[in-house]
PDB file of C-alpha atoms in Angstrom:
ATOM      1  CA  UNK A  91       0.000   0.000   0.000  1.00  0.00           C
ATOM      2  CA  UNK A  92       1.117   3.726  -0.307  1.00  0.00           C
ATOM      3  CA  UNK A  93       0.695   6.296   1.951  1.00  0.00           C
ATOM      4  CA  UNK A  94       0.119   9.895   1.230  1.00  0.00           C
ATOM      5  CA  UNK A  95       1.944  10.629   4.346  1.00  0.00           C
ATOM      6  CA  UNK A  96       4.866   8.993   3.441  1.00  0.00           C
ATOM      7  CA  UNK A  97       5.759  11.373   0.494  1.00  0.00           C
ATOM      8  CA  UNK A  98       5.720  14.918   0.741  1.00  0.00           C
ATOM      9  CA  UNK A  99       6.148  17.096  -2.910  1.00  0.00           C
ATOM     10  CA  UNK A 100       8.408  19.909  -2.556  1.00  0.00           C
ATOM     11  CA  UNK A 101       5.834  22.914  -1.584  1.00  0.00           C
ATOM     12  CA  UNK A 102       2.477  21.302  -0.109  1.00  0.00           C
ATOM     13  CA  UNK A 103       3.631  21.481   3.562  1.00  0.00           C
ATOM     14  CA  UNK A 104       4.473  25.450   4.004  1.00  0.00           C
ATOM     15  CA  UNK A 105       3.907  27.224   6.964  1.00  0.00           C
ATOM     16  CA  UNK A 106       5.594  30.707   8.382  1.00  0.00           C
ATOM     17  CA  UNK A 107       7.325  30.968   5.449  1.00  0.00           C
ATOM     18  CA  UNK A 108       8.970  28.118   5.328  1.00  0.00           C
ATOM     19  CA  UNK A 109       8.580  25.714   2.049  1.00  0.00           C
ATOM     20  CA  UNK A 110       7.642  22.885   3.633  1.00  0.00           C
ATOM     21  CA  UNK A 111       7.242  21.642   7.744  1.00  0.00           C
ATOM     22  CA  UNK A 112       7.916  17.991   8.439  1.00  0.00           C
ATOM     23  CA  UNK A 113       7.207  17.078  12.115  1.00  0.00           C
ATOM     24  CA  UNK A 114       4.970  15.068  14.144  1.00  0.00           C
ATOM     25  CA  UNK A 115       1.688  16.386  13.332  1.00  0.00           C
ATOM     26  CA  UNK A 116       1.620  13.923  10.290  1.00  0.00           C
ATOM     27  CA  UNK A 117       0.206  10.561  11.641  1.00  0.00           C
ATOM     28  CA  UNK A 118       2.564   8.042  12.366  1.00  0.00           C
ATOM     29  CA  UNK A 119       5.154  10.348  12.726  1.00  0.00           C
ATOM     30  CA  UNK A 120       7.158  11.239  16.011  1.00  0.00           C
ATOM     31  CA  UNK A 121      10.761  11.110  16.030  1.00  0.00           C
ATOM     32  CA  UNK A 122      12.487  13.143  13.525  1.00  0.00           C
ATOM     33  CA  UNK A 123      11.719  16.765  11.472  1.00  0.00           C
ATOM     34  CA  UNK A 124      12.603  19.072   8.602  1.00  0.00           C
ATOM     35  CA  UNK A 125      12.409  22.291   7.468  1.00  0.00           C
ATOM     36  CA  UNK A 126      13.075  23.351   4.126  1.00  0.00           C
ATOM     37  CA  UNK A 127      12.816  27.562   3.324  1.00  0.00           C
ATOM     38  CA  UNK A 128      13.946  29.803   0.520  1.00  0.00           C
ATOM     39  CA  UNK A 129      15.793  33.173   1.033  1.00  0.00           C
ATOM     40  CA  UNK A 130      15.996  36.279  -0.753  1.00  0.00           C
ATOM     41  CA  UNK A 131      15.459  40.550  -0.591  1.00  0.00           C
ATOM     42  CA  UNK A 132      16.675  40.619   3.180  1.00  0.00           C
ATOM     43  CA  UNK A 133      13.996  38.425   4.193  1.00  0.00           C
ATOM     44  CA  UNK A 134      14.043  36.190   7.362  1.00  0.00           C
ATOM     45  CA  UNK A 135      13.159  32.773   8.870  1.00  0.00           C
ATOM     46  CA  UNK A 136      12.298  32.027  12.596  1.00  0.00           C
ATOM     47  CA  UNK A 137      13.178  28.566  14.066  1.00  0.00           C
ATOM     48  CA  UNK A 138      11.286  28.626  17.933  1.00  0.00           C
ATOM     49  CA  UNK A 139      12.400  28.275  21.042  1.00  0.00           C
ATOM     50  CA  UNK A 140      10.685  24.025  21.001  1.00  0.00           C
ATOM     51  CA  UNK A 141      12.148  21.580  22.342  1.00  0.00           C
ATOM     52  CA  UNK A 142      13.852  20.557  19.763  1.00  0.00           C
ATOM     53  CA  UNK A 143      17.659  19.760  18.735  1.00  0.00           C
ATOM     54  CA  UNK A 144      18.470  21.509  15.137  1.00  0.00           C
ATOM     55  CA  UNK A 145      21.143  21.237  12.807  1.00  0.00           C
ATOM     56  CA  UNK A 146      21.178  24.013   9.715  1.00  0.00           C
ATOM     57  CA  UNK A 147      22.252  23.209   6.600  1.00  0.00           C
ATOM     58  CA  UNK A 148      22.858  25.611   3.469  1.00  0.00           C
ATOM     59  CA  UNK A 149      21.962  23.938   0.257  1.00  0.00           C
ATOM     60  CA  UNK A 150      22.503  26.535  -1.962  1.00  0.00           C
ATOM     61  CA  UNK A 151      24.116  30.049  -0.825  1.00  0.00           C
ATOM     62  CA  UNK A 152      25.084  31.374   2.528  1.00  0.00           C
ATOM     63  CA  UNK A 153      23.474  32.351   5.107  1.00  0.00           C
ATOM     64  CA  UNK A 154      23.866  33.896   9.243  1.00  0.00           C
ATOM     65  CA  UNK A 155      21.877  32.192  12.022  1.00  0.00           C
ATOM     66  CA  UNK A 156      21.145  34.880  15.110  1.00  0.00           C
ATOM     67  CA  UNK A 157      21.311  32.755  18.241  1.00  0.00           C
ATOM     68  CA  UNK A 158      21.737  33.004  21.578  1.00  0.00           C
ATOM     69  CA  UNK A 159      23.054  36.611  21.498  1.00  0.00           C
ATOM     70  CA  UNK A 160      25.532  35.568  18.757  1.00  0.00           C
ATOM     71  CA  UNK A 161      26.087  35.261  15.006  1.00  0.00           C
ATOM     72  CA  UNK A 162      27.002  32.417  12.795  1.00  0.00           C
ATOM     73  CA  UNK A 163      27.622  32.940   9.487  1.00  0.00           C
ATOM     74  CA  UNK A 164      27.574  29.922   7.449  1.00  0.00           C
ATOM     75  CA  UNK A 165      29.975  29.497   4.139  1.00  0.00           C
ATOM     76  CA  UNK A 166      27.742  27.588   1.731  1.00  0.00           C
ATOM     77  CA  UNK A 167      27.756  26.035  -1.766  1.00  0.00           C
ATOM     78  CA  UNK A 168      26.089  26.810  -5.031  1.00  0.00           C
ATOM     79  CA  UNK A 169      24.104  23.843  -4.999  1.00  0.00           C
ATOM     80  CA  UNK A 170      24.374  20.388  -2.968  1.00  0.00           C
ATOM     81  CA  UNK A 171      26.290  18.893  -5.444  1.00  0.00           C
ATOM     82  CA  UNK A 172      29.502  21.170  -4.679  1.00  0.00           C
ATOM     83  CA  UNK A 173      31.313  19.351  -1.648  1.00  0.00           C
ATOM     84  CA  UNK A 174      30.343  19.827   1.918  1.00  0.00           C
ATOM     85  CA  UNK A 175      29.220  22.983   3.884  1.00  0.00           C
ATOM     86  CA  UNK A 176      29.232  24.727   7.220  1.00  0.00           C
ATOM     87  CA  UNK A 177      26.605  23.782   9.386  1.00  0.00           C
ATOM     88  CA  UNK A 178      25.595  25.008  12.601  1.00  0.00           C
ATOM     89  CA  UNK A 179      23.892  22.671  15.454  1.00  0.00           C
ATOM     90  CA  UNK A 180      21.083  24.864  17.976  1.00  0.00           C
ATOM     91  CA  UNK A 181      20.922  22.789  21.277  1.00  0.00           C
ATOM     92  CA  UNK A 182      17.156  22.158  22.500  1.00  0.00           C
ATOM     93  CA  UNK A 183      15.229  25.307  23.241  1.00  0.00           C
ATOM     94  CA  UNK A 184      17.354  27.777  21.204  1.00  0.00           C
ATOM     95  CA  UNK A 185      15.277  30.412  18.988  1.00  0.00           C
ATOM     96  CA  UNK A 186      17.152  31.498  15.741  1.00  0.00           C
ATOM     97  CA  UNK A 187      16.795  33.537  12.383  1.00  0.00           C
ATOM     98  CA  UNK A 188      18.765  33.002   9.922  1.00  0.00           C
ATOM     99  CA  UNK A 189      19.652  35.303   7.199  1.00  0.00           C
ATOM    100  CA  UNK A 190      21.033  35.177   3.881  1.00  0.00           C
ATOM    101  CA  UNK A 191      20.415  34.264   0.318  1.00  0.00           C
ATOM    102  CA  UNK A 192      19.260  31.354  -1.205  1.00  0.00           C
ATOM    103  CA  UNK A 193      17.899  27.837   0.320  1.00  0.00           C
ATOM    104  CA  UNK A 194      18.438  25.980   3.505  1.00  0.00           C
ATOM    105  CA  UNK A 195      17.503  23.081   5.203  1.00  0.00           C
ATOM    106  CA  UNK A 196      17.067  22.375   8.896  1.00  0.00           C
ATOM    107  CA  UNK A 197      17.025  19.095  10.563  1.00  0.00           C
ATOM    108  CA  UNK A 198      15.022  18.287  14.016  1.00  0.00           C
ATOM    109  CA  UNK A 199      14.173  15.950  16.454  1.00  0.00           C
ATOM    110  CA  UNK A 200      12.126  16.602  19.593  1.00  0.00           C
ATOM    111  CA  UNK A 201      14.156  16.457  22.654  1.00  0.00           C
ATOM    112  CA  UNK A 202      14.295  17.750  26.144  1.00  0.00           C
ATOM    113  CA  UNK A 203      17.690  17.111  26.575  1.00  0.00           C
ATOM    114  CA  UNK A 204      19.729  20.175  26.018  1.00  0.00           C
ATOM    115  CA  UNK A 205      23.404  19.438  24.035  1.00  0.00           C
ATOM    116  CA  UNK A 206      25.522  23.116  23.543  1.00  0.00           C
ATOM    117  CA  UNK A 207      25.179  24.563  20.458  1.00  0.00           C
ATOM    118  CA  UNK A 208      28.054  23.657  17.712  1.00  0.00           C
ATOM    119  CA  UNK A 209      29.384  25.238  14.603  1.00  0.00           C
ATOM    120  CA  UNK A 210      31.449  22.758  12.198  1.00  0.00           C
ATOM    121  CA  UNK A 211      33.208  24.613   9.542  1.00  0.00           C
ATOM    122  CA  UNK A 212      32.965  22.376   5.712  1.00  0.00           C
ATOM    123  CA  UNK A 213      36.887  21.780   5.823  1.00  0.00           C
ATOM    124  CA  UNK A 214      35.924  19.674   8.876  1.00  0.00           C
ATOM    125  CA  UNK A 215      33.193  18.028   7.773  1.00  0.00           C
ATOM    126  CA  UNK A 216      33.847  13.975   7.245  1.00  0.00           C
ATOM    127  CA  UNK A 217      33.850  13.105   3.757  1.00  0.00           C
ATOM    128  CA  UNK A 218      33.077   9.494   3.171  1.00  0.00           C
ATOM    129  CA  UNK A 219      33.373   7.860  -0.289  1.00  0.00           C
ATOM    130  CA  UNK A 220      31.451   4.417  -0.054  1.00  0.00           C
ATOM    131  CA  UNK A 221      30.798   1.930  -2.055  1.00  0.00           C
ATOM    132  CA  UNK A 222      31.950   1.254  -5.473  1.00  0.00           C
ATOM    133  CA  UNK A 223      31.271   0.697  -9.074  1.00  0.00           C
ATOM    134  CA  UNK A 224      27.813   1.910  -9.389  1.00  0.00           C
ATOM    135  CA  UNK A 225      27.424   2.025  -5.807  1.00  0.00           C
ATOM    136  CA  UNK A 226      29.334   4.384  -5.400  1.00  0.00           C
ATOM    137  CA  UNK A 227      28.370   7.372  -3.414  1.00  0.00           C
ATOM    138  CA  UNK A 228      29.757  10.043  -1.262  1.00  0.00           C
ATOM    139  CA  UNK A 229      29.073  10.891   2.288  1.00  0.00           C
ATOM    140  CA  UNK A 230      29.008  14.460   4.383  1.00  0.00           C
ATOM    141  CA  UNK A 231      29.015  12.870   8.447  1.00  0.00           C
ATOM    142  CA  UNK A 232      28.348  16.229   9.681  1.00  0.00           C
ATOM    143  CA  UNK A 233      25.500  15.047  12.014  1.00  0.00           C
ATOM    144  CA  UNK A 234      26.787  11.539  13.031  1.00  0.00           C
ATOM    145  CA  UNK A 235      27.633  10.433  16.371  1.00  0.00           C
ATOM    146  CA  UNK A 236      31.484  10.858  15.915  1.00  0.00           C
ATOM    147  CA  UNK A 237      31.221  14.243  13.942  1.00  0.00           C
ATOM    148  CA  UNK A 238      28.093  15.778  16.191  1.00  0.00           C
ATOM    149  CA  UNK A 239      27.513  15.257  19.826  1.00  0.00           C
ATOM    150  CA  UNK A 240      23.611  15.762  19.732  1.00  0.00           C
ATOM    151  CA  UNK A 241      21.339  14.314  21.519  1.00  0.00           C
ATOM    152  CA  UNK A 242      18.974  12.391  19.263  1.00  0.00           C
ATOM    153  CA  UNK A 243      19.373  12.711  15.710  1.00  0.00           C
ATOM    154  CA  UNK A 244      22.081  11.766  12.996  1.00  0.00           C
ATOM    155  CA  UNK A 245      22.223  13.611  10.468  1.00  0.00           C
ATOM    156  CA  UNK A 246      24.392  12.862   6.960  1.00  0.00           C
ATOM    157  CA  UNK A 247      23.840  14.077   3.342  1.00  0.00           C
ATOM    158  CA  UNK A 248      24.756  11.864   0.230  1.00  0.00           C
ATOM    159  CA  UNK A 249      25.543  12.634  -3.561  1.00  0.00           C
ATOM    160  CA  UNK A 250      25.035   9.813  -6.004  1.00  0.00           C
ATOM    161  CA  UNK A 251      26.807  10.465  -9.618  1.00  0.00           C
ATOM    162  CA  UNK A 252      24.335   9.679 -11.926  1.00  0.00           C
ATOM    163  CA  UNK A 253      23.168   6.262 -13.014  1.00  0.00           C
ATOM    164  CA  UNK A 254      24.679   5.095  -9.797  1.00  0.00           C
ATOM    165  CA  UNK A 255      22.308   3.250  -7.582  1.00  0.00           C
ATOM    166  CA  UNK A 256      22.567   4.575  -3.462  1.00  0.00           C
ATOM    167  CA  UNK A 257      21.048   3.032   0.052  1.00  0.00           C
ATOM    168  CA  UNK A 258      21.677  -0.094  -1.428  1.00  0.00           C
ATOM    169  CA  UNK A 259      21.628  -3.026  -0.874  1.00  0.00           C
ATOM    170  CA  UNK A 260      17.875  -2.275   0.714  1.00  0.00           C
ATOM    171  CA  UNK A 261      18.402  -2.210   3.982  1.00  0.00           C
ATOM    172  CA  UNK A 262      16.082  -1.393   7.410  1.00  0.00           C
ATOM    173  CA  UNK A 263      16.263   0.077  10.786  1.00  0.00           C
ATOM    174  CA  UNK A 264      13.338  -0.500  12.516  1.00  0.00           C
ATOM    175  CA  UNK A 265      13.484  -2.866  15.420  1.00  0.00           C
ATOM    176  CA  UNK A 266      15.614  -2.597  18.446  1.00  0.00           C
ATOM    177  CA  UNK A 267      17.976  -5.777  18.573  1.00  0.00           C
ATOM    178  CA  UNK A 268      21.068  -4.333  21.211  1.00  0.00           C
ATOM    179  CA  UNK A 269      24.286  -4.035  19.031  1.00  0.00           C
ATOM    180  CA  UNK A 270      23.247  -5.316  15.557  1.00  0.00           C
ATOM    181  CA  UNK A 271      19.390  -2.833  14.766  1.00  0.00           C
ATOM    182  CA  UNK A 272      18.551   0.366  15.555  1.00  0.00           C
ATOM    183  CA  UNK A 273      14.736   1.762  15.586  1.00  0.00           C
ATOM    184  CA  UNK A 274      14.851   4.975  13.564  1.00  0.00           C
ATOM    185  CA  UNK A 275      12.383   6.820  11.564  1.00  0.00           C
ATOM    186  CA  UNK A 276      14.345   8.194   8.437  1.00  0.00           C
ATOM    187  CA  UNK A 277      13.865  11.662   6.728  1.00  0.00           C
ATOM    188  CA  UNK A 278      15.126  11.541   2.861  1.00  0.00           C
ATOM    189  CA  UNK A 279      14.980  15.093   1.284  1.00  0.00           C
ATOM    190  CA  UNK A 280      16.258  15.210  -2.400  1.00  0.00           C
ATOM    191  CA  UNK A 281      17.405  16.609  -5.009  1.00  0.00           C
ATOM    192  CA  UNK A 282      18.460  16.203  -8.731  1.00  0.00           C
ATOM    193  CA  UNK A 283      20.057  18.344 -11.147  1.00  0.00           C
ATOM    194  CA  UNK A 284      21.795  17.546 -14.856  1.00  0.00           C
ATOM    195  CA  UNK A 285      24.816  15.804 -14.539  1.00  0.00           C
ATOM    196  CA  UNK A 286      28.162  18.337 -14.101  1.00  0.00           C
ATOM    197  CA  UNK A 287      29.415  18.774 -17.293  1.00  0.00           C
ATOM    198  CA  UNK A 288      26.958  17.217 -19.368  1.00  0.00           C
ATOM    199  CA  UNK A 289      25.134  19.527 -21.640  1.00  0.00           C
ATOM    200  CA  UNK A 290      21.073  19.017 -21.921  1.00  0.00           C
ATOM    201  CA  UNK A 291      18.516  20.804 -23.322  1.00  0.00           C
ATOM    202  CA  UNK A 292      16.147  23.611 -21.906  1.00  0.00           C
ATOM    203  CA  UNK A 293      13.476  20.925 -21.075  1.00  0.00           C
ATOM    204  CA  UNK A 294      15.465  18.282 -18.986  1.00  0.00           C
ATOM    205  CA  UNK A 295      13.441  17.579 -16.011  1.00  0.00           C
ATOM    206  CA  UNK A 296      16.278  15.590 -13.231  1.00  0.00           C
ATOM    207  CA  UNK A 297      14.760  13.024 -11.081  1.00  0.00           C
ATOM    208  CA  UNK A 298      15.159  10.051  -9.010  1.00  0.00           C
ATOM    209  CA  UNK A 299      13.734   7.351  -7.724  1.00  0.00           C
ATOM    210  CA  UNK A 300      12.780   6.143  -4.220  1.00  0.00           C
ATOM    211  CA  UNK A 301      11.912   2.500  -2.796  1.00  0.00           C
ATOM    212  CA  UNK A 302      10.239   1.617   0.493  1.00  0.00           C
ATOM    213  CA  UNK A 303       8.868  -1.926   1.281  1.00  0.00           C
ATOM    214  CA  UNK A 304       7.415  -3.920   3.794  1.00  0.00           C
ATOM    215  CA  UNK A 305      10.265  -5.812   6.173  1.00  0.00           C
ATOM    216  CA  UNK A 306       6.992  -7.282   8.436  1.00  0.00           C
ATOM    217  CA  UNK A 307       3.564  -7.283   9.188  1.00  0.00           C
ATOM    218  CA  UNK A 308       3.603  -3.736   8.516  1.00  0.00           C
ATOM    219  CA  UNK A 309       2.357  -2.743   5.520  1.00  0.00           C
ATOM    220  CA  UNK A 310       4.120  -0.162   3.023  1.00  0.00           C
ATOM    221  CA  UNK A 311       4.929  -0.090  -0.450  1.00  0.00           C
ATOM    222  CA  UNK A 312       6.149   3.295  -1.686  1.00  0.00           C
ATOM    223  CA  UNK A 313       7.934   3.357  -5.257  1.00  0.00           C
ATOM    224  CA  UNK A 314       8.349   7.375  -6.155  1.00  0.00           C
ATOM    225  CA  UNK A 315       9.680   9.571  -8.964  1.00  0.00           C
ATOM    226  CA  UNK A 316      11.317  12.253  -6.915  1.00  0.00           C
ATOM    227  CA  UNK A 317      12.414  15.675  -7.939  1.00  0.00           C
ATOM    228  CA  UNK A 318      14.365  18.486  -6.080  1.00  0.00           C
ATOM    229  CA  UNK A 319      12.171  18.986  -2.598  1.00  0.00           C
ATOM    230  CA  UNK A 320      10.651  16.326  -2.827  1.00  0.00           C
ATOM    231  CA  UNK A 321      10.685  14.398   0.527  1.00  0.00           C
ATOM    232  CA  UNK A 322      10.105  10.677   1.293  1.00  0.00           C
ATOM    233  CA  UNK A 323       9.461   9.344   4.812  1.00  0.00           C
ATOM    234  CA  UNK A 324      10.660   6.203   6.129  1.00  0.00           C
ATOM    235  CA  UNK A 325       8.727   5.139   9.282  1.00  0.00           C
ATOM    236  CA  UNK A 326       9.574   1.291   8.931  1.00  0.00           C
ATOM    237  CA  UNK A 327      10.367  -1.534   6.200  1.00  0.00           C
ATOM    238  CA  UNK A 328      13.361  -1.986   3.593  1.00  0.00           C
ATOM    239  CA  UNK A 329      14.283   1.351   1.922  1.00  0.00           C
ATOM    240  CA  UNK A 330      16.713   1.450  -0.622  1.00  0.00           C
ATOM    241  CA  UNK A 331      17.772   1.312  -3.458  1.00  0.00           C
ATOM    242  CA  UNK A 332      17.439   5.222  -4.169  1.00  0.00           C
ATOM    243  CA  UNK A 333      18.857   5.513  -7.822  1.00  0.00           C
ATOM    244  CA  UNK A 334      20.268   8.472  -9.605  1.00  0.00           C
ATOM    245  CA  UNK A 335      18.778   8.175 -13.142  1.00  0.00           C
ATOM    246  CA  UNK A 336      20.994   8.356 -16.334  1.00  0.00           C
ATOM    247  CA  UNK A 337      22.537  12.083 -17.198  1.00  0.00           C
ATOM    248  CA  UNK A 338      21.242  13.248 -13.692  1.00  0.00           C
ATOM    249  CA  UNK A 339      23.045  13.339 -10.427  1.00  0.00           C
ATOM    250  CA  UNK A 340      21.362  12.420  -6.938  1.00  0.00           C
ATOM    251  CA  UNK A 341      21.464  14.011  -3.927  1.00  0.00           C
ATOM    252  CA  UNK A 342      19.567  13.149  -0.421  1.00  0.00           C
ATOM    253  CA  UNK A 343      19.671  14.759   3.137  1.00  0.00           C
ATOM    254  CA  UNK A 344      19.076  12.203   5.863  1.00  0.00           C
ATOM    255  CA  UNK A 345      17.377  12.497   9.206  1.00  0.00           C
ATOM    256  CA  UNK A 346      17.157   9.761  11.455  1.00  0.00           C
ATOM    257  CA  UNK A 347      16.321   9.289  15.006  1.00  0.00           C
ATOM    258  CA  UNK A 348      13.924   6.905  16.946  1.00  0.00           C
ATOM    259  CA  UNK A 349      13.003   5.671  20.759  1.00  0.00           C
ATOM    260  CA  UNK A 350      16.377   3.791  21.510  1.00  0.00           C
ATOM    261  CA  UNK A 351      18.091   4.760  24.389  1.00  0.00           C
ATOM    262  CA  UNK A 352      21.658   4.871  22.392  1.00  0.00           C
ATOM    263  CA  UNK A 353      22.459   7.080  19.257  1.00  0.00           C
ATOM    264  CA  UNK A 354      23.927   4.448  17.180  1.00  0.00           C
ATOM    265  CA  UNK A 355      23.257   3.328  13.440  1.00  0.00           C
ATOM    266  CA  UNK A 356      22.796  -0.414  13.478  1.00  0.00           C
ATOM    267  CA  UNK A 357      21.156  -1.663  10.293  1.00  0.00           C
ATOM    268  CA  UNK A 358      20.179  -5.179   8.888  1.00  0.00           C
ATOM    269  CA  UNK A 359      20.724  -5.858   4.797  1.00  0.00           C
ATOM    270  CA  UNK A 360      17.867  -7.280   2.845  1.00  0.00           C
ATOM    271  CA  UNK A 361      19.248 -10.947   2.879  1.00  0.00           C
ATOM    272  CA  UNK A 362      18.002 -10.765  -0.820  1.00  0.00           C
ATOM    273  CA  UNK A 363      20.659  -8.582  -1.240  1.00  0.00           C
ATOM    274  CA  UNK A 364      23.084  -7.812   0.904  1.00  0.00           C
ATOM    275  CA  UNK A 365      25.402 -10.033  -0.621  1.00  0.00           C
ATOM    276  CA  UNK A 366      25.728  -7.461  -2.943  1.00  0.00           C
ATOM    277  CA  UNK A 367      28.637  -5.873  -0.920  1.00  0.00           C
ATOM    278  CA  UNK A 368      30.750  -8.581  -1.383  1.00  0.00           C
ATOM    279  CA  UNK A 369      31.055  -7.807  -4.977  1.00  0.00           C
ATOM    280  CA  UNK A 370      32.571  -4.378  -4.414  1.00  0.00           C
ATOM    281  CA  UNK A 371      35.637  -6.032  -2.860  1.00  0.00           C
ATOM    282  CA  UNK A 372      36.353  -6.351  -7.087  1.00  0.00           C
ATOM    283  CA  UNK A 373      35.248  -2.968  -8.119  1.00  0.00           C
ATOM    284  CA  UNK A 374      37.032   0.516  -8.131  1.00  0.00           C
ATOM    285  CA  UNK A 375      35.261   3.481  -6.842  1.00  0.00           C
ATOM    286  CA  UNK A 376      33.722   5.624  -9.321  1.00  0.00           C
ATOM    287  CA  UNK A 377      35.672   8.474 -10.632  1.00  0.00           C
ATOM    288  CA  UNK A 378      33.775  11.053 -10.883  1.00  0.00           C
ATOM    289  CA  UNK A 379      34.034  10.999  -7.110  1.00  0.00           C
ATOM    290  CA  UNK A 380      34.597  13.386  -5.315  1.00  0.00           C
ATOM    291  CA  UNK A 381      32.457  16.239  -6.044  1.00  0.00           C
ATOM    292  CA  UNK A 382      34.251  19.296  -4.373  1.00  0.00           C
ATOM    293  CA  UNK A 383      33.409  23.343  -3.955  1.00  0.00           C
ATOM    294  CA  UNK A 384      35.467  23.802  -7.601  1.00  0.00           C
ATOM    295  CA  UNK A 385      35.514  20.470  -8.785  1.00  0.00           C
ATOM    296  CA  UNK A 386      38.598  19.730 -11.275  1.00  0.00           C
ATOM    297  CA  UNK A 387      37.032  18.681 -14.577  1.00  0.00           C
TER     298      UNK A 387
END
């Protein structure tokens, strides 16, 4: 079955300016958030003092978050696909505005627990490059457990080259088993744009595609087109594989936290195909990898 909740298009969740409001007023829904807003003309947008954890993230231009009686200006990118950025991470309870130019994104997860506030400049942002073949991906750790000490959420971003095939092999998080699976809802908000350096007509239209399935008695069956801001919920079940079509390249912020006492990522392979990963034991990584601020063509 599908599930309108499940899949959000980009725009048909606004509210106080923002472009879209993921949280737990959508059913089913209780662990994790996202905020996605567009900036321009010296305009503004409020984050409130909830109690929630937050972690901003530029996704195209720069911007300043006003917090706590101080400023943070954030170096950004021209789009995702340019290499990592700043980001800044608001502790529980901290109002901000943030300022600037262009679009942002803002993870959440509700929280009373209270973590100080944390800027991490893009030069030291982890840069993972996993995979290989057409699995090949690469990975911005800004919002993981070693990179982030927050108290909920992790937080990563990933950019697929095109006609590479990510969040494979399918895999699932959603049962607490100590040490091997995590329970954690999972936030995927993408984006696609023409391949760099590939030259496409007027009318190209980048997209992606998105896979959800059932792991139990729980039913879900989401298969979805996806375009930039679109977003795709993951409340249980096999997700993967998330695959960067032909002459367009991928890219997909994740937000994951659940109940579990312990922030960890512990995940459990499709046994249909995990033994997929073997295989890249004999592959190289893809080339075109990695995509930097000024990449060298």
């Amino acid at each position: 079955m599908t599930n309108e909740n499940w899949f959000i298009p980009a725009g048909s969740r606004p509210e106080a300016g923002w472009t879209d409001v993921v949280d737990g007023r959508i059913a089913g829904w209780a662990h994790t958030g996202l905020r996605t807003g567009a900036l321009r003309d010296g305009g503004e947008l409020r984050l409130p003092a909830d109690a929630v954890e937050r972690l901003v993230v530029p996704l195209a231009g720069s911007f300043t978050v006003a917090y706590d009686g101080a400023t943070q200006p954030l170096d950004g990118r021209a789009s995702v696909f340019e290499g990592p950025t700043d980001v800044l991470y608001l502790g529980s309870g901290t109002p901000a505005t943030i300022t600037g130019e262009g679009r942002v994104a803002v993870a959440e997860a509700p929280t009373e627990t209270v973590r100080p506030s944390a800027y991490i400049a893009r030069d030291d942002v982890p840069v993972e490059l996993r995979g290989a073949g057409q699995s090949s991906r690469q990975v911005h750790n800004f919002g993981t457990p070693a990179a982030l000490d927050a108290a909920r959420f992790i937080v990563c971003e990933v950019i697929t080259p095109a006609g590479n095939w990510s969040s494979y092999p399918p895999h699932k998080h959603d049962t607490h088993v100590g040490g091997e699976e995590s329970n954690l809802e999972e936030i995927y908000y993408y984006e696609a744009a023409v391949s760099r350096g590939v030259a496409a007509p007027p009318e190209a239209a980048p997209f992606a595609l998105h896979r959800t399935y059932a792991s139990d008695d729980r039913a879900i069956d989401e298969f979805r087109q996806v375009r930039t801001g679109d977003i795709a919920l993951v409340p249980f079940g096999w997700h993967g594989p998330a695959v960067a079509a032909p002459g367009y390249d991928m890219y997909y912020l994740n937000v994951m936290a659940g109940p579990d006492p312990e922030r960890v990522w512990n995940i459990t392979d499709d046994p249909a195909h995990g033994w997929v990963r073997q295989t890249w034991e004999h592959e190289q990584l893809d080339p075109r990898l990695p995509y930097r601020k000024d990449p060298v063509r």
